[in-house]
Amino acid sequence: MLWSAFSLGVFAVLASSAAAQQDGDVSPPSYPSPWVYGGAKDWADAYEKAVAFVSQLTLLEKVNLTTGVGWEGEACVGNTGSIPRLGIRGLCLQDSPLGIRFADLNSAFPSGMNAAATWSKDLMYARGQAMGAEHAGKGIDVQLGPVAGPIGRAPEGGRNWEGFSPDPVLTGVGMAQTIAGIQNSGVVACAKHYIGNEQEHFREAGTTDFAYSANIDDKTMHELYLWPFADAVRAGVGSVMCSYNQINNSYGSQNSYMLNYLLKNELDFQGFVVSDWWAQHNGVASALAGLDMTMAGDQGLASGDTYWGTNLTNAVLNGTIPQWRLDDMVVRIVSALYKVGRDPYNEPLVNFNSWTLNTTGYLHPQADEDFTQVNFHVDVQDDHATLIREMGAKSTVLLKNIKGALPLTKPKSLAVIGEDAHDNPGGPNACSDRGCDTGTLAMGWGSGTANFPYLISPVTALAQQAQTDGTTFTNVSNNYALDAIAAAVTGAEAAIVFGNADGGEAYITVDGNAGDRNNLTLWQNADNVIATVAANNPNTIIVLHTIGPVIIDAYKNHPNVTAILWAGLPGQESGNALTDVLYGKVNPQAKSVFTWGKDRADWGTDVLYNTTSEAPQLNFVEGNFIDYRHFDAAGIEPSYEFGFGLSYTTFNYSGLDIRKQYGSFYRPTKGTTPPASTYGTIDYNPADAEFPAGFHAVPLYVYPYLDGPLLSGQDDMVPPGSTDNSSQPRVPAGGAPGGNTGLYDIMYIVRCKVTNTGTVAGTEIPQLYISLGGPTDPKVVLRGFDELQLSVGRSKTFKYQITRRDISNWDPVTQNWVVSAYPKKVYIGSSSRNLLLSGVLA
Ligand SMILES: *[C@@H]1O[C@H](CO)[C@@H](O)[C@H](O)[C@H]1NC(C)=O
Ligand SMILES: *[C@@H]1O[C@H](CO)[C@@H](O)[C@H](O)[C@H]1NC(C)=O
Ligand SMILES: *[C@@H]1O[C@H](CO)[C@@H](O)[C@H](O)[C@H]1NC(C)=O
Ligand SMILES: *[C@@H]1O[C@H](CO)[C@@H](O)[C@H](O)[C@H]1NC(C)=O
Ligand SMILES: *[C@@H]1O[C@H](CO)[C@@H](O)[C@H](O)[C@H]1NC(C)=O
Ligand SMILES: *[C@@H]1O[C@H](CO)[C@@H](O)[C@H](O)[C@H]1NC(C)=O
Ligand SMILES: *[C@@H]1O[C@H](CO)[C@@H](O)[C@H](O)[C@H]1NC(C)=O
Ligand SMILES: *[C@@H]1O[C@H](CO)[C@@H](O)[C@H](O)[C@H]1NC(C)=O
Ligand SMILES: *[C@@H]1O[C@H](CO)[C@@H](O)[C@H](O)[C@H]1NC(C)=O
Ligand SMILES: *[C@@H]1O[C@H](CO)[C@@H](O)[C@H](O)[C@H]1NC(C)=O
Ligand SMILES: *[C@@H]1O[C@H](CO)[C@@H](O)[C@H](O)[C@H]1NC(C)=O
């Protein structure tokens, strides 16, 4: 019996005669939904406080905390109902992973991808903490980030830049550091989008009857896509957002295997699962499959109806959803607040409004009700500009630097060329949600954005530097004025030419790109601009602002191109950060977080753009082999490999030392959980769940009240076991947030010496790779890295503690991690292909 048939997608797939091997994969059922019981030690205190809080709530109050009030019902992009009886306002959930969306007097931080490109754990943490502080300052409870899905399976993926890197370890570190930073600032982080949300095309039903299904096998799930979410859970993340797409033909918001089994059981997640906005497809099925909060609360954008709210109240009253499941939802939500130090009794005012930057506006903008002061213009920027500038510089990857082109020292003349160097004439926020590619690119488009307080364009910062140095300065912004460009660069001591490639979320199409990029080449006619500059100036320096890799092999090999820099999406201090690198005020340390191929086909993965299927099947047949793992396995030479990046100095690696650690044994987790509990008593009289007399209901607003007689007797499928409240077995790989604690035992300590052998101070990122040795394993996989600041001639020790998890594979048969018998090797180097030291892990 396929209870995953709850996902209507299954019917469609079975009906269409599927061709490829994985077409029609189904997700095994997993019930009941695991309840929290205070067993996780980092959560015990939050859990106890949450239980005390939840125990006093009525059914309607509990339902209120699980359900969004509907789109534009309140100030934030997501708002739960409130508890007026206790003076408690609704919770505020707000985009985005790089700053506060739809606000003023906030900062626009570098993208997640840029945070990863620093390879600096300290900076990743600092960014999280600063973003969290800004959200806290506006009264926000939950920041909707960071992102590990998409991880970046296909380089064309429109939202890859919101996350960190196609490498799961680098992404996992980015997740953990960002979450720790956000939550230490007192804001709940939200790890998203769980999971397989690897492209924008067909992510939702619309042009097709069903959203695409990401068909991912168990081993790939564990070793690649789930890995960074495990790090997020281990870091104590308070919430996880389930994705729009289906996984094995079951929607992310009601896939019981993904939510109940993998997330809440195996990873022992203690916080709450919130749906992506309108990603919920069924009220009862999603509740039993492990969803804890629905957003935006309405069934469709401002549709006024809801799968929960009234319907959840109804489902509890008619006995379909057991009280323990509702109570568990609410305990998880309130635990997350306490975990980060929020006090539900003393929530600060939400002092901004997503729907207007004006001082006054509507409290309920969808209904145009209650006009009052809604924006208190609280300046939350602090000195974050300093961090943003530092991160912009330290995330700029120096890909090529010949003939001593960089750093620049008071050039006599300088030409700055390209639209991407210049300001958007309408201002940096001219396009809503950054939905255009006009002027310099400093973030992609979609919900993962923030308003720029200002944006320092490259031309502004470079012109200022030129003025300081007495450099003759020319610039051309028009990418079609090729004659003027040729004239401007001829004879200039250096010519800096800019190009970009943009992408974003599916609801905005820019130049025919519906979120995902249509190609891997530059935008704005930049290839012709670069060709013109390089044909006329022997010291051509290319700067790229792109959301991912672009094809640049021709420039790598062009003799007049003396330098190439990738600056990614650096945020508001773009021009200043770039100038710091170009002029050597910051010595570049960044390493590429993805592979640069020579041809689109090199990656072996791509976006599905066109389909005749009503339930498009994305079969992840490449398994673990995305990005560098694929290039290595297929023997494809990239232009620049994963982990590559130059410095203005040089480093030497020596003295590899490997120490085996003894005495730890891996114990599969055994035993059972306690039975489910309920907190407080529920009044099962439907009459008490109706709208209170004289209640004014805001139009299009979602409420918990019954709306007429109790609906009963309808045939909602309740999967076997889903209402079982008895003790449940724990899973062998589980037992603690992030999985079995034995996975994090230290098996080897590896050290080497890194020396600055050049003539200027610099920072090196030593990278540790492991070969797991099996016939189906990638050649090498990244496992650790560090950031070593070295003055001239100085040496420091790079040390990494290899854990059991680092040398394990997922075994689908035993459903556990195993260390295979294949011989394993460790490598340390400066990129995934420059592996300078190696040794055997005996
Ligand atoms: C998806 O199907 C594959 C192949 O049957 C299986 O290995 C995997 O565990 C399934 N995953 C989910 C989430 O259902
Ligand atoms: C539920 O939340 C709504 C919106 O905030 C509020 O108007 C209503 O009074 C709340 N109901 C209960 C029972 O607390
Ligand atoms: C309850 O759910 C049903 C089925 O989706 C829907 O038709 C109805 O409008 C919902 N009720 C409310 C009050 O939104
Ligand atoms: C902001 O105020 C201006 C001027 O009063 C008004 O025209 C505009 O509609 C307001 N914007 C919103 C979103 O309320
Ligand atoms: C040079 O840059 C300035 C400042 O952005 C701009 O106003 C001007 O139009 C640019 N010049 C050309 C020829 O594009
Ligand atoms: C790739 O897409 C961009 C943006 O739509 C476009 O400007 C460019 O011309 C395209 N490249 C090619 C080779 O068609
Ligand atoms: C390099 O630039 C010079 C102008 O200084 C030009 O004459 C030459 O053709 C260029 N080389 C190439 C390969 O374009
Ligand atoms: C997808 O179909 C559109 C027409 O609907 C066509 O223009 C486009 O070239 C197709 N894209 C691919 C990648 O086949
Ligand atoms: C790097 O260090 C090793 C060991 O100390 C030494 O043999 C080698 O010559 C050094 N290489 C460079 C380029 O300095
Ligand atoms: C557990 O289920 C049993 C049988 O349905 C019921 O009697 C008991 O009250 C339930 N306990 C809780 C805590 O829900
Ligand atoms: C109980 O209520 C839910 C939510 O309104 C409804 O979907 C379901 O059909 C009802 N089931 C029964 C057995 O009454």
Short mmCIF file of C-alpha atoms in Angstrom, two decimals, residues 87 225 260 338 583 639 721:
data_model
loop_
_atom_site.label_atom_id
_atom_site.label_comp_id
_atom_site.label_asym_id
_atom_site.label_seq_id
_atom_site.Cartn_x
_atom_site.Cartn_y
_atom_site.Cartn_z
CA GLY A 87 -0.94 39.74 25.16
CA TYR A 225 21.87 16.80 -0.40
CA ASN A 260 9.26 12.29 9.75
CA TYR A 338 13.20 29.96 23.69
CA TYR A 583 45.08 48.05 -5.31
CA SER A 639 39.27 26.36 -16.89
CA GLY A 721 0.29 4.25 12.10
#
